[in-house]
Every structure is written in structure tokens, then in C-alpha cells.
Tab-separated table of C-alpha atoms in Angstrom:
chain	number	residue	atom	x	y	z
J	30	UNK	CA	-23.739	-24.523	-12.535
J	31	UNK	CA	-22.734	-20.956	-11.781
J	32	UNK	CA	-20.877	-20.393	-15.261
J	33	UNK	CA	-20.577	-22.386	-17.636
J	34	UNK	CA	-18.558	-21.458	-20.788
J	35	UNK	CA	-17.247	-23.443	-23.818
J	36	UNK	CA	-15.053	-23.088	-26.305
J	37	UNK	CA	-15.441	-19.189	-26.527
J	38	UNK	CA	-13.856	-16.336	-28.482
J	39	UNK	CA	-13.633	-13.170	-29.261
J	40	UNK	CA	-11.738	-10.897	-31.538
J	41	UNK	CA	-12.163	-7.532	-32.701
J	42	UNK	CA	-10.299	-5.202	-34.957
J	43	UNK	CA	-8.479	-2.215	-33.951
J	44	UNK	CA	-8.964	1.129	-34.878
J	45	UNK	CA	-11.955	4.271	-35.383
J	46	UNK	CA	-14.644	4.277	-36.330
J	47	UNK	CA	-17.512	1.626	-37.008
J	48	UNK	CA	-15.496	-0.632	-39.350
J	49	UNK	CA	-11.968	-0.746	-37.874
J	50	UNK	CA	-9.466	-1.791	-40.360
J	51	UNK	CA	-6.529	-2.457	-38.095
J	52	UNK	CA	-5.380	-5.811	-37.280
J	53	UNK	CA	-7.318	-8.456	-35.466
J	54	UNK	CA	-7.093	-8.960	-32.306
J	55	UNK	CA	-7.958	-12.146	-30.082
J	56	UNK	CA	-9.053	-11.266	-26.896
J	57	UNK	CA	-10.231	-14.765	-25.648
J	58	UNK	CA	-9.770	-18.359	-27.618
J	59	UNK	CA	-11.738	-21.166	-26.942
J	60	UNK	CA	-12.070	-20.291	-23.248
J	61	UNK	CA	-13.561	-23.101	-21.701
J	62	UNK	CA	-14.151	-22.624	-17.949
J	63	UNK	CA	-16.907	-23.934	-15.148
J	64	UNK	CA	-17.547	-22.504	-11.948
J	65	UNK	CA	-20.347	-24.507	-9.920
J	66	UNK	CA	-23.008	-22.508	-7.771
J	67	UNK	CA	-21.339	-20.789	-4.830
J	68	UNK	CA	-17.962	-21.246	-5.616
J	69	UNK	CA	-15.687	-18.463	-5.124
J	70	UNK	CA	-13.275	-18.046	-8.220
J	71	UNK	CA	-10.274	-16.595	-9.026
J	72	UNK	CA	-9.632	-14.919	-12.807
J	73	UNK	CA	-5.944	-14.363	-12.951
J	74	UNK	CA	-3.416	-13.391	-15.714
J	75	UNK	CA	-1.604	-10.918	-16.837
J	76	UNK	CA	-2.875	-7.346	-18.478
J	77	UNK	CA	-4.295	-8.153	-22.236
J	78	UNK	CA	-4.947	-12.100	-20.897
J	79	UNK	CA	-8.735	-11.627	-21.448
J	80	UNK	CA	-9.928	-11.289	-17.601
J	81	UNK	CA	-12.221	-8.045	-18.683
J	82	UNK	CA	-13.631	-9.216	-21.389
J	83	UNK	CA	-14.273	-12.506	-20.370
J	84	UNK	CA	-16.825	-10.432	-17.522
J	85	UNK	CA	-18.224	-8.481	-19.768
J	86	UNK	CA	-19.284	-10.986	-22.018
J	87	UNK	CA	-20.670	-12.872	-19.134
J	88	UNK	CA	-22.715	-9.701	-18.206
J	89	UNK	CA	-24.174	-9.493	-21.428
J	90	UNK	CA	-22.283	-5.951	-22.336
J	91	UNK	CA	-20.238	-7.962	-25.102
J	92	UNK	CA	-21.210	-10.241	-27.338
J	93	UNK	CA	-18.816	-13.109	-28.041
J	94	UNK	CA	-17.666	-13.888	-31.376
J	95	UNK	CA	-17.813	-17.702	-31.487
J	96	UNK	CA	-18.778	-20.680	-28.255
J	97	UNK	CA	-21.372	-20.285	-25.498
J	98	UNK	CA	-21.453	-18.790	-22.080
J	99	UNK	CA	-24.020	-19.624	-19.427
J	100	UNK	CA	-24.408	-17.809	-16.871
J	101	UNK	CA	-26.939	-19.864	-14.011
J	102	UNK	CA	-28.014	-22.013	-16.568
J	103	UNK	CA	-29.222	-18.991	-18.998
J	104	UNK	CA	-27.358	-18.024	-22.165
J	105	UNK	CA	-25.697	-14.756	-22.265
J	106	UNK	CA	-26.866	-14.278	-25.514
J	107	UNK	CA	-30.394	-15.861	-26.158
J	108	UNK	CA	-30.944	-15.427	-22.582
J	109	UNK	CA	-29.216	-12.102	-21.364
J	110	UNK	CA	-32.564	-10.552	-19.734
J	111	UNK	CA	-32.750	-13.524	-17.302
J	112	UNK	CA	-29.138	-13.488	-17.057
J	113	UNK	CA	-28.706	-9.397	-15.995
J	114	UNK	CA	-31.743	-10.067	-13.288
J	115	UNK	CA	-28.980	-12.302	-11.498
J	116	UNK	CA	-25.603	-10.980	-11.712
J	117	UNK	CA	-24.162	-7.620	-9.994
J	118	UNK	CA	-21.142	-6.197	-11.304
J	119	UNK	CA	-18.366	-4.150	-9.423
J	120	UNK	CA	-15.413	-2.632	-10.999
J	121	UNK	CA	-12.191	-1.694	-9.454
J	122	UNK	CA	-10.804	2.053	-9.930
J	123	UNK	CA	-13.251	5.224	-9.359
J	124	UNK	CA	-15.581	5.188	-12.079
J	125	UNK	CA	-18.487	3.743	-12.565
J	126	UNK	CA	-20.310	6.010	-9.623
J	127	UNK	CA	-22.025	9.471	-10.099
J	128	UNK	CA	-19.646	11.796	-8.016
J	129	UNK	CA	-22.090	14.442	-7.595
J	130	UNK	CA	-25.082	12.741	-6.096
J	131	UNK	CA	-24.817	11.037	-2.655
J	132	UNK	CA	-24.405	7.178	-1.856
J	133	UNK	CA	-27.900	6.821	-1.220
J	134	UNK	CA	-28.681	9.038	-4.620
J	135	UNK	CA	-26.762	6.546	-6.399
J	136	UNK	CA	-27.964	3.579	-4.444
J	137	UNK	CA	-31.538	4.582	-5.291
J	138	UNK	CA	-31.203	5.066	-8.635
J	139	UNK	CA	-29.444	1.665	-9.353
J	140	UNK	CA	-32.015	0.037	-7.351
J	141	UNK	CA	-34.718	1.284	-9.894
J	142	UNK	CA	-32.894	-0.525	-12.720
J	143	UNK	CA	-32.897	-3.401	-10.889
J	144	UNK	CA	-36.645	-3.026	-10.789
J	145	UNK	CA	-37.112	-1.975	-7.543
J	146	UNK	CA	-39.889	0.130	-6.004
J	147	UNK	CA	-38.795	3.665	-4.108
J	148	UNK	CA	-39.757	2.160	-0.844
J	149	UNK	CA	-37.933	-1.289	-1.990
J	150	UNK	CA	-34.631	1.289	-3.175
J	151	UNK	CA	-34.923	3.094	0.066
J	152	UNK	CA	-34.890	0.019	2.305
J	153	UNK	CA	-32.377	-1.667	0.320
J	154	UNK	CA	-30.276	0.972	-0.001
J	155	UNK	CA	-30.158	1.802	3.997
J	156	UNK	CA	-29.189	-1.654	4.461
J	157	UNK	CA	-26.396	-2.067	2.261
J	158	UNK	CA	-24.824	1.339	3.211
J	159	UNK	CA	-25.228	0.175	6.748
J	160	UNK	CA	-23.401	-3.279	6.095
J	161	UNK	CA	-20.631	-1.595	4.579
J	162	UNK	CA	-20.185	1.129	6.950
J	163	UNK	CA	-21.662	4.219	5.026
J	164	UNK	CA	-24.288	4.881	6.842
J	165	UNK	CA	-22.888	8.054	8.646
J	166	UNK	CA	-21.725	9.162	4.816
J	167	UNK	CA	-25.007	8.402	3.058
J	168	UNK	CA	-25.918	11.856	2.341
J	169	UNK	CA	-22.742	13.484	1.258
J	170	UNK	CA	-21.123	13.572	-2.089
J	171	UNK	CA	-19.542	11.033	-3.854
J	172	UNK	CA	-16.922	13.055	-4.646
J	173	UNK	CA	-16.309	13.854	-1.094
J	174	UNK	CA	-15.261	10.274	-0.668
J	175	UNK	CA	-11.833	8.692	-0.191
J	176	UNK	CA	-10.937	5.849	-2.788
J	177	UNK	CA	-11.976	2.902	-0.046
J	178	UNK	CA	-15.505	4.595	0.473
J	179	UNK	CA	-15.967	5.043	-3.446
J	180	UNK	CA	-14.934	1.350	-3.704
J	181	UNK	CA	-17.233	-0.109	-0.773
J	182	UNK	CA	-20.035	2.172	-2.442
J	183	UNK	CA	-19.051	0.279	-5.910
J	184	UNK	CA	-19.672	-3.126	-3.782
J	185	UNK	CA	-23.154	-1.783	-2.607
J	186	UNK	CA	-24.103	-0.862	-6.634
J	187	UNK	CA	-23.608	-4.557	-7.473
J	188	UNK	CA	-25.371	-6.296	-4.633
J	189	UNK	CA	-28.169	-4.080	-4.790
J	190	UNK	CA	-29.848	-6.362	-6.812
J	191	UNK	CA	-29.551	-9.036	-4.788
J	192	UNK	CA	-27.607	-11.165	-6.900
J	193	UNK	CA	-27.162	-15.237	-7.364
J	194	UNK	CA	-23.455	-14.300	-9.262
J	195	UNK	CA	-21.180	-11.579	-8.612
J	196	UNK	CA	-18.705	-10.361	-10.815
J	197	UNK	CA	-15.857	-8.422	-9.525
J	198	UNK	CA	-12.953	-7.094	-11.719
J	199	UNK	CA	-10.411	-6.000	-9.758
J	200	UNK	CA	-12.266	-5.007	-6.663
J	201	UNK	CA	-9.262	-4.102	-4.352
J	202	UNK	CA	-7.655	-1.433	-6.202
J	203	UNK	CA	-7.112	1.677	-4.329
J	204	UNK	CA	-8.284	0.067	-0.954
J	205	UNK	CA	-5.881	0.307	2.259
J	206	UNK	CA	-5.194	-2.429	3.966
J	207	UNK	CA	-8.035	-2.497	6.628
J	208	UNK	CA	-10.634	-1.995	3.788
J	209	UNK	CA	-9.209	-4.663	1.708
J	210	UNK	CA	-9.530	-6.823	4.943
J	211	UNK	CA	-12.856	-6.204	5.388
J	212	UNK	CA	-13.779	-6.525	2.260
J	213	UNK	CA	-12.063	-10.385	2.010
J	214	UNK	CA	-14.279	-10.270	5.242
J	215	UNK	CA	-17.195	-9.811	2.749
J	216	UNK	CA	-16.520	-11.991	0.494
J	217	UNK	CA	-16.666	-14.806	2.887
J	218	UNK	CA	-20.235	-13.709	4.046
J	219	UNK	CA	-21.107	-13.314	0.913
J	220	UNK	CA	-20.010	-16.968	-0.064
J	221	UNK	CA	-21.723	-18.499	3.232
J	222	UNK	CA	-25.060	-16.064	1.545
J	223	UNK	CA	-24.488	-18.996	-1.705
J	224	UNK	CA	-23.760	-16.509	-3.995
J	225	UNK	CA	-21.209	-17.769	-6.832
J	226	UNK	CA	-18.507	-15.264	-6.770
J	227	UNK	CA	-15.954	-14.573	-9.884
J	228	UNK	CA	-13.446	-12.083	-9.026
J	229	UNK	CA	-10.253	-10.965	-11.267
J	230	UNK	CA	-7.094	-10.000	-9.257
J	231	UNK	CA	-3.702	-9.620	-9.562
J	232	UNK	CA	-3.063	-9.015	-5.866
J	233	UNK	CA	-1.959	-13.159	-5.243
J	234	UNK	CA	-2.519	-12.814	-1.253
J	235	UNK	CA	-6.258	-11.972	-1.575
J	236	UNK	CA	-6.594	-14.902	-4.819
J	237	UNK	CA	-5.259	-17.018	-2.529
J	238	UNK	CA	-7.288	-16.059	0.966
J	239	UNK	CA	-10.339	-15.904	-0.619
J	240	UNK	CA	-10.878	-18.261	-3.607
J	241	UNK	CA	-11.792	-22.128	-4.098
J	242	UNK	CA	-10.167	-22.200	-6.860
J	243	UNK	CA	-8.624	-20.331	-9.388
J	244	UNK	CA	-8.103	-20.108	-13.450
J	245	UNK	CA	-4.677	-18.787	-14.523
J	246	UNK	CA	-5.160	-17.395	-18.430
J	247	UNK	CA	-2.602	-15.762	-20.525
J	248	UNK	CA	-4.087	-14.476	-24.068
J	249	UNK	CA	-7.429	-15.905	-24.319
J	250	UNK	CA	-6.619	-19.271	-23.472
J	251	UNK	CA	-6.896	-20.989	-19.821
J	252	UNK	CA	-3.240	-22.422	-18.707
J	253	UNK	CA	-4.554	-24.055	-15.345
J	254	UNK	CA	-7.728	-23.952	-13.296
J	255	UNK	CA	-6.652	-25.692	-9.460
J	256	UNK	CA	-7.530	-24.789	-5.881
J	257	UNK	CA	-4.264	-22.205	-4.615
J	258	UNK	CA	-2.977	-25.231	-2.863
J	259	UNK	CA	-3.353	-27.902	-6.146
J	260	UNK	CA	-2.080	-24.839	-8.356
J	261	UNK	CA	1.198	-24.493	-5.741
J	262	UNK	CA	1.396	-28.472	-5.966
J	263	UNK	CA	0.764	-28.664	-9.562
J	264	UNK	CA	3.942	-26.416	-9.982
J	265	UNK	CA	6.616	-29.263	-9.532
J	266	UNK	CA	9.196	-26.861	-12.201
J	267	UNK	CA	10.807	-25.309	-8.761
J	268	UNK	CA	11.593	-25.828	-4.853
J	269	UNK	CA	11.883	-22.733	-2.437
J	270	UNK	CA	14.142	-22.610	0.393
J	271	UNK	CA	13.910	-19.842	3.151
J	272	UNK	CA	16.349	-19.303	5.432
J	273	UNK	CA	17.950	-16.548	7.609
J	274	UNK	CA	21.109	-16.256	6.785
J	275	UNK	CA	24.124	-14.119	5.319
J	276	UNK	CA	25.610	-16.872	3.392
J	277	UNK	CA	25.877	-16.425	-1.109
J	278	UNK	CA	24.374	-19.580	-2.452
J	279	UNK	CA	24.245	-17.951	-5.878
J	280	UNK	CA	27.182	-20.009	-6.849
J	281	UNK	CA	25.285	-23.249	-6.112
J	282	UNK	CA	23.876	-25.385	-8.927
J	283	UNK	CA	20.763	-25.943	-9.140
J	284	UNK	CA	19.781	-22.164	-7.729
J	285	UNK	CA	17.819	-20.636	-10.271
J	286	UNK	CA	17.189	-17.249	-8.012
J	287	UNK	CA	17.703	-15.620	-5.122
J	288	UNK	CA	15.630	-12.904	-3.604
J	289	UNK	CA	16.759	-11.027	-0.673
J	290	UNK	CA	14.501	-9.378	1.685
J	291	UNK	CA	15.230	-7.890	5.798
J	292	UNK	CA	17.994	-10.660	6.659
J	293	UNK	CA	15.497	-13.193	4.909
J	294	UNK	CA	16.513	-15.264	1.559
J	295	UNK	CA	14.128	-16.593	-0.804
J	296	UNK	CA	16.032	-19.316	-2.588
J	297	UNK	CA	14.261	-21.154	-5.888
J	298	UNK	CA	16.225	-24.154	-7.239
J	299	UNK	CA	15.402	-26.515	-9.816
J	300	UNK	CA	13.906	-29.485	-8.006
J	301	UNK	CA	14.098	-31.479	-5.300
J	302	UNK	CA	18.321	-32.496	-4.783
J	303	UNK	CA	19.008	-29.089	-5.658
J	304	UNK	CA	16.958	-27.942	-2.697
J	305	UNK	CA	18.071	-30.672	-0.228
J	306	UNK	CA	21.839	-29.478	-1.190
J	307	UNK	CA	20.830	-25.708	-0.811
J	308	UNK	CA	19.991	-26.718	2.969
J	309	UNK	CA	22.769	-28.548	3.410
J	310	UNK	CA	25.585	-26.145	2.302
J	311	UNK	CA	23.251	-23.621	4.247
J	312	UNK	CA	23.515	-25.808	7.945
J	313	UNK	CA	27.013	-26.301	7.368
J	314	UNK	CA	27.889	-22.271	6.708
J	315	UNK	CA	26.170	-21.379	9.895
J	316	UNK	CA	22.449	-20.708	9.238
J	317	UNK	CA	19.968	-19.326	11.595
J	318	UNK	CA	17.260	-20.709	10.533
J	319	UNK	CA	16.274	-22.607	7.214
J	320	UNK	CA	13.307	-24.582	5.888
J	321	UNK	CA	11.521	-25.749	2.539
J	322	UNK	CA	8.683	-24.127	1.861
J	323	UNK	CA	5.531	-24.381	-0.833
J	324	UNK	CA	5.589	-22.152	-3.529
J	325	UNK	CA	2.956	-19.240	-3.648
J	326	UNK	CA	0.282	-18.744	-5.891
J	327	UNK	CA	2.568	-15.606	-7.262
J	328	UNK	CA	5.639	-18.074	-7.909
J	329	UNK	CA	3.468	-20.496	-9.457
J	330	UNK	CA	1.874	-17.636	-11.777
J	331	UNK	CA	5.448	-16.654	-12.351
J	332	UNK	CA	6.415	-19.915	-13.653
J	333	UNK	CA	3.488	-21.031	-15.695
J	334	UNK	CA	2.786	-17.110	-17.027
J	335	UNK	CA	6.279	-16.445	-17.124
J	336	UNK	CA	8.089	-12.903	-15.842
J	337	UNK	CA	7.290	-10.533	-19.143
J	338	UNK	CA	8.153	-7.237	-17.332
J	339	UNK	CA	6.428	-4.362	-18.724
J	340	UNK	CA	5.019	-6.079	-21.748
J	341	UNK	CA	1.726	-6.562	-22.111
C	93	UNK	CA	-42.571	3.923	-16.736
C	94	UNK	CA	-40.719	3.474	-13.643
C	95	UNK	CA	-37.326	2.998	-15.902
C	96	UNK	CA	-38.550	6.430	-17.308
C	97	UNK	CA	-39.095	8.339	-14.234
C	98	UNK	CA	-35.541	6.988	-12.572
C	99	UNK	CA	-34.240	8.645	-16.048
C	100	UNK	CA	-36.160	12.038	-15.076
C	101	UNK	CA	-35.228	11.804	-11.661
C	102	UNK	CA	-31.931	11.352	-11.384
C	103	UNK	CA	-31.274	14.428	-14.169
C	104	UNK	CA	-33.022	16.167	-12.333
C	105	UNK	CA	-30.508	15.768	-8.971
C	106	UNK	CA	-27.744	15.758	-11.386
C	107	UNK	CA	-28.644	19.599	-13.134
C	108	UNK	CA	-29.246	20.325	-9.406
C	109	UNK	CA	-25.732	19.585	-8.290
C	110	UNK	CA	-24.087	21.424	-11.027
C	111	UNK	CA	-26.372	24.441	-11.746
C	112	UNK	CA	-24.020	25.906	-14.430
C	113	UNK	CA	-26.060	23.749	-17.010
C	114	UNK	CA	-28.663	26.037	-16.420
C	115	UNK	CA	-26.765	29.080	-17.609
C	116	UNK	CA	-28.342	29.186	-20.977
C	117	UNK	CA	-31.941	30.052	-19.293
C	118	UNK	CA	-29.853	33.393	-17.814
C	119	UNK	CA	-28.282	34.078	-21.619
C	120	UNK	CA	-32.205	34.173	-23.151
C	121	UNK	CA	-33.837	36.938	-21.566
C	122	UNK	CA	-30.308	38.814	-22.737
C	123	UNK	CA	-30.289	37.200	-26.350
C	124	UNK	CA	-34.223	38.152	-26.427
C	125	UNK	CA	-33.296	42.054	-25.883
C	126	UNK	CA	-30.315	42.194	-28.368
C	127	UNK	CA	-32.453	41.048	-31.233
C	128	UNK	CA	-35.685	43.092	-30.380
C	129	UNK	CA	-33.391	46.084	-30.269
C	130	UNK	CA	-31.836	45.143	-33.660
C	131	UNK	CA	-35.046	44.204	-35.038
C	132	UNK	CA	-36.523	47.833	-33.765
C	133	UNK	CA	-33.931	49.730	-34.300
C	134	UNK	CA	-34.403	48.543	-38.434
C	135	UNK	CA	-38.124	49.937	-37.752
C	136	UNK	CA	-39.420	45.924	-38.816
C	137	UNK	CA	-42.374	45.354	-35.909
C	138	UNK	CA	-42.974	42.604	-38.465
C	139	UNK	CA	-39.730	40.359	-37.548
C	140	UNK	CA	-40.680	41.015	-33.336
C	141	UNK	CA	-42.073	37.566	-33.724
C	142	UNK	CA	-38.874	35.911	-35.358
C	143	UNK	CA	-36.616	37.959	-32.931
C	144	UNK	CA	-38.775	36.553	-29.377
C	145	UNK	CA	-38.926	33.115	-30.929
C	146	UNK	CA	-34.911	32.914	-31.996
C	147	UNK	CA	-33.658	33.066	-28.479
C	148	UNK	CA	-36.396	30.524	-27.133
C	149	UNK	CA	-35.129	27.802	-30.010
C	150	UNK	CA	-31.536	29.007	-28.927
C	151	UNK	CA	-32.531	28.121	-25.696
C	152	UNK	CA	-34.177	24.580	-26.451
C	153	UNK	CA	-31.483	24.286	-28.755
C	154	UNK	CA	-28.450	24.621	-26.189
C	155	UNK	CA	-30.026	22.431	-24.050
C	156	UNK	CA	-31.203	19.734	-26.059
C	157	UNK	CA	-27.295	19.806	-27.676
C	158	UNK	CA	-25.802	20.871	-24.556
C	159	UNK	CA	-27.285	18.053	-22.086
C	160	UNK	CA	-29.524	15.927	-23.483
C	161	UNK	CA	-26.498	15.057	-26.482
C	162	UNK	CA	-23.955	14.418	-23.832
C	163	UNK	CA	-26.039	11.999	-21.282
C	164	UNK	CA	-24.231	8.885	-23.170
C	165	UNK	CA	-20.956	10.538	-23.852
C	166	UNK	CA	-20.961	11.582	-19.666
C	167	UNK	CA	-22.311	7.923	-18.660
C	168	UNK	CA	-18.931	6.288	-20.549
C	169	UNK	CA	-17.221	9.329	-19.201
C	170	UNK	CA	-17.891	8.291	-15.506
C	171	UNK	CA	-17.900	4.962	-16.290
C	172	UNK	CA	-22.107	3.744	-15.471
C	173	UNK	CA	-22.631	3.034	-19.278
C	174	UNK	CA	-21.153	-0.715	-18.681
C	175	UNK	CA	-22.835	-1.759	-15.378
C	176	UNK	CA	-26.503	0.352	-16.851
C	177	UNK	CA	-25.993	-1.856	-20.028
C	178	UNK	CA	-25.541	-5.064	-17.843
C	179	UNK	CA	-28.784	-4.058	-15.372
C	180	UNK	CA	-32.078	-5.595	-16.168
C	181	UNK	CA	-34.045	-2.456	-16.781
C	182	UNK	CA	-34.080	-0.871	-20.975
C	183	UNK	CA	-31.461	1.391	-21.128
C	184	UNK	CA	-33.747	3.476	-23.644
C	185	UNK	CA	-36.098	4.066	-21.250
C	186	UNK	CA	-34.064	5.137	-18.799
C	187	UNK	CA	-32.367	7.917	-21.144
C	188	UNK	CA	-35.572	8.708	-23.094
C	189	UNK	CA	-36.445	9.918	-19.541
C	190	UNK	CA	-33.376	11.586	-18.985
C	191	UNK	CA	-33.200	13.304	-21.980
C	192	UNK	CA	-37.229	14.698	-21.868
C	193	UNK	CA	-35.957	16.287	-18.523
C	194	UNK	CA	-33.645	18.427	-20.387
C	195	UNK	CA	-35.891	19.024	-22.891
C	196	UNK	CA	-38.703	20.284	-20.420
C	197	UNK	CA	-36.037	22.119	-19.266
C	198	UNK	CA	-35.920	23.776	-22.530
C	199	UNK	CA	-39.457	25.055	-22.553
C	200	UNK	CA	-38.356	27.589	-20.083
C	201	UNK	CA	-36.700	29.854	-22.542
C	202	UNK	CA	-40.279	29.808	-24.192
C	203	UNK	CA	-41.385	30.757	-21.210
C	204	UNK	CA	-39.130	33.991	-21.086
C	205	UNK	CA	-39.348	35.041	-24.317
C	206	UNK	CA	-43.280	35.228	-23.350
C	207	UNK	CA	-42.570	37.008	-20.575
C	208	UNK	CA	-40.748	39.516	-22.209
C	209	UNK	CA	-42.650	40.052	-25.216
């Protein structure tokens, strides 16, 4: 099993200082979650669900409160030597590199606290700058690099140990579109390697491209863990309906929203007749083109998470 | 002793990439001259020891506060305290190295003071 965790919590208190006094706060309760060896899995939920600290307890920077995590077969806690020689880490965002030494600078120095030899740290190094298209940058400042460089360098920190489980917390962030395709690219190679693979997203479109399955939580608890497709299934609360057309259907019943995008409609309802009679007011009003269609992973997050805005 | 000299190592390219660190080993010499000069000036040959060896422990002192006391406070700054915490290598060792790299640095302004006196 590539995690294994049960029943697990953590609070804290918030505040300065070393004994807080401020109210407690649950960041994960009674999480209970597997992921089996090479699996690639999805972490999503809204800001404050737990995603973060759920990673770093499983690599060992947190210690949880109550329950047990296992991370290939070794506790977190009793275990977490055995456990940091397997895992690699990579963070979303800009930090977490040193901006004033060079990709290989960094590269070498991370490879030494993953136990490696110079000429090990060297070799490994030149290879993972080369598979992620840094070689020609190798020597030149971090700080000289654009956000998609800084993040591909971030990917090349946490597989320079050569890892059986990768954790990624929000990986994409900051990356254009080409370098977020290449690095779903990655992913897949680095499933096909049999590495297990835990990544927290909110972009839906990459959760859903690149994961088996994935685990919708919402303040410390898990609400569903499904393949994309079983999650969209699983979601029987609405039907959508695109079509191409002018026509209002707000006035329908049944319609529960209507989004409106380049000509395009996005039509939810409330089940199944509602939908059929959405379709059929739409062929007889002159439609260009209509048909039902499966909800997304981000309407199904939507409707088990609920819309909550700005709050967090 | 490997985690050790990674710590030494990469200090050292880090105080080489952003020299003004080292601006303290430029004050000493400077620091070294005031105080002889008040210290003569009085007509008190006997304080020329105290007034060489001030600006030396001035010297270790800036560093050791200066660098050495911010090497965790920069690593959650830049964010590589989480992902060095969740590597397999002792953090301690790692820093202990980091840290006696300042320090050596340090023993420059010793150096100086020599020099000078």
C-alpha cells in the first residue's frame, strides 16, 4: 500500500508563541484514506480543507495529533527515517529553492541530503535537469528564472532522491499552459516509472487528466474518494444540458442554473425529466445544437463542497 | 560528515553570491584604528591589547549573530526548512556545518587585528 492512513487528526491552537492560547483548531478529523502502490491520486478541497497538512504529516514535518499514517508500509511517526528515504516533496509557488545559487547548485546540494555522493549528485543532477529541459539553464541563477523554470526545478528537488511516493501540493501554480502540459506529460511517465503519486490541486482539468482517483475533503474529513468518472456518476443531485442557442430557459422548472459562455449555454437542472424537458422546449424554440452531457469533476466538487465564495 | 560538509559548502556558495555579508571583515581593520587611537591618545599602552582584541570579537560577533543566527530564520524565509526537515539526512548536521562556516569566517577579523597590531 502506498498510504495508508486511519482515523487521523490534528488540531492545534492559534496564536504566538510556544503555548498558543487561542482557540483550537481542527485541521484534519479522522481522515481515513488508502492509496495503493502506483496509483496516481488526487487531494482536492477547498482552502482550510486539510490538503497541506495532510502532506506534511505524511512527510514526517508534522506530527499528527491522534490515528496512524503509513507511508509504504512504514509509520510516519515510529518509522519517519525509512519513510523520508522514499518520498520527494514538491511545492507549488516560488519558494522552497535557493534563488542565488544555480539549478545544478541546488540540485547538488539536495542530492547530498538524500545521501548521495558528489559524483552520484553530479550525475543525478545532469540527468534530471536534462529531462526537464534545464540543461541549457543549469548554471545560471535561480533567480534569473521565470516561474515555469523555478517550478520544473522544484520537480527536479523532489525526484532527486529517487523516490517510491511523490508528494505534490499544488504543483501547477504559476505554470503556462505548455509547461503545465508537459508536466501532466510527467506525471504519466512518472506513473508508468511505479511511483505512487499524491498530488493536491484545485485546477479540476489536470485532477481529472491525470489521476486514478481522487479524494474530495472539506475540513478534515473525506466527503468522497471515486475515480473522476465514478465521482461525475456518483453525483446523481444534477443533469447538464449544453446547447447552442439564444433561447431563456431560466423560466423553466427544474433549471437550477444557467451559465452562459461564447453563444454556448451550460444548463444544470434538477434531475433527469427536468433535463429531458430542457431539450425539448430547446428543439422546439429553434436550437442549433443541444445534448446531455456528464457533469465535471468541478460541478461535482461544486455540489458535494458546495459554492462558499470567498470564505474559507 | 558528508551532511556536515554539504552544510559548509553550500554557505560557502551562498556568502559568495551575496558578498555584502562580508562587510563586517572591511568595518574591523577601521574599528581596530578608532580604538587604538582612543586608547593612545589616553596615553594607556596597557589597554592596546583590549582595543586589537574588541574589534576581532566585534567581528566574530557580527558574524556569528549576523549569519550564522539567521541560517534557520532565511531557510523558512525561502521556504527549504519544510522539504530539509522531510529529507533523510540530520538537519543538525547539516546547519552545524553551515553555521562553523560562518564562524571560520569570523576568525578573519582575528586575523586583522594581528595584522595590524
Amino acid at each position: 500500500m502506498g498510504v495508508r492512513v486511519i482515523d487521523l487528526t490534528r488540531s492545534f491552537r492559534k496564536g504566538k508563541g510556544w503555548r498558543p492560547k487561542g482557540p483550537e483548531v481542527t485541521a484534519l478529523d479522522g481522515l481515513t484514506l488508502e492509496i495503493p502502490d502506483g496509483e496516481v491520486h488526487g487531494l482536492l478541497g477547498p482552502n482550510g480543507a486539510g490538503k497541506t497538512t495532510l502532506c506534511k504529516i505524511l512527510s514526517t514535518i508534522l506530527l499528527p495529533s491522534s490515528g496512524t499514517a503509513e507511508v509504504l508500509g512504514y509509520d510516519v511517526v515510529a518509522d519517519a527515517h525509512e519513510v523520508r528515504r522514499r518520498i520527494g516533496i514538491v511545492f507549488g509557488g516560488e519558494h522552497g529553492l535557493y534563488w542565488k545559487l544555480s539549478a545544478r547548485q541546488n540540485l547538488r546540494y539536495w542530492a547530498a541530503l538524500y545521501k548521495l555522493t558528489d559524483a552520484e549528485g553530479d550525475h543525478r543532477a545532469s540527468e534530471l535537469l536534462a529531462r526537464l529541459g534545464l540543461t541549457a539553464k543549469a548554471d545560471d541563477l535561480v533567480e534569473t528564472f521565470s516561474r515555469g523554470m523555478k517550478q520544473r526545478l522544484h520537480l527536479a528537488r523532489g525526484l532527486i532522491g529517487d523516490p517510491k511516493l511523490i508528494l505534490f501540493d499544488e504543483p501547477t501554480i504559476g505554470m503556462d499552459p505548455v509547461a503545465a502540459h508537459d508536466f501532466r506529460r510527467l506525471i504519466g511517465e512518472l506513473r508508468e516509472e511505479g511511483r505512487t503519486i499524491l498530488i493536491t490541486t484545485h485546477d479540476m482539468d489536470e485532477a481529472e487528466e491525470v489521476c486514478d482517483r481522487v479524494t474530495l475533503i472539506d475540513k478534515g474529513r473525506v466527503i468522497a474518494t471515486e475515480s473522476p468518472r465514478g465521482l461525475a456518476q456518483m453525483s446523481s443531485l444534477h443533469r447538464w444540458v449544453e446547447a447552442e442557442t439564444t433561447a431563456d430557459v431560466t423560466h423553466l422548472p427544474g433549471v437550477v442554473a444557467v451559465e452562459s459562455r461564447a453563444g454556448f449555454v451550460r444548463i444544470k437542472t434538477d434531475g433527469d425529466a427536468s433535463a429531458r424537458r430542457v431539450i425539448d422546449f430547446l428543439l422546439d424554440n429553434g436550437v442549433r445544437s443541444v445534448r446531455a452531457v456528464p457533469p465535471t469533476l468541478e460541478d461535482v466538487y461544486l455540489d458535494l463542497i458546495g459554492a462558499r465564495g470567498m470564505e474559507v | 560528515m558528508r551532511a556536515f560538509l554539504a552544510g559548509v559548502r553550500i554557505q560557502f556558495w551562498l556568502i559568495r553570491r551575496q558578498p555584502d555579508d562580508l562587510l563586517t571583515l572591511c568595518t574591523i581593520p577601521f574599528t581596530a584604528v578608532i580604538m587604538l587611537s582612543v586608547v593612545i591618545h589616553a596615553i594607556r599602552p596597557d589597554l592596546v591589547t583590549n582595543a586589537l582584541l574588541a574589534p576581532a570579537l566585534i567581528g566574530l560577533w557580527g558574524f556569528s549573530i549576523g549569519l550564522a543566527g539567521e541560517v534557520i530564520e532565511s531557510e523558512r524565509w525561502v521556504g527549504t526548512l519544510n522539504p530539509s526537515l522531510a529529507a533523510p539526512t540530520e538537519m543538525h548536521s547539516v546547519y552545524f556545518g553551515r553555521i562553523m562556516a560562518v564562524m571560520g569566517l569570523g576568525v578573519i577579523p582575528l586575523g586583522e587585528t594581528w595584522l595590524l597590531g
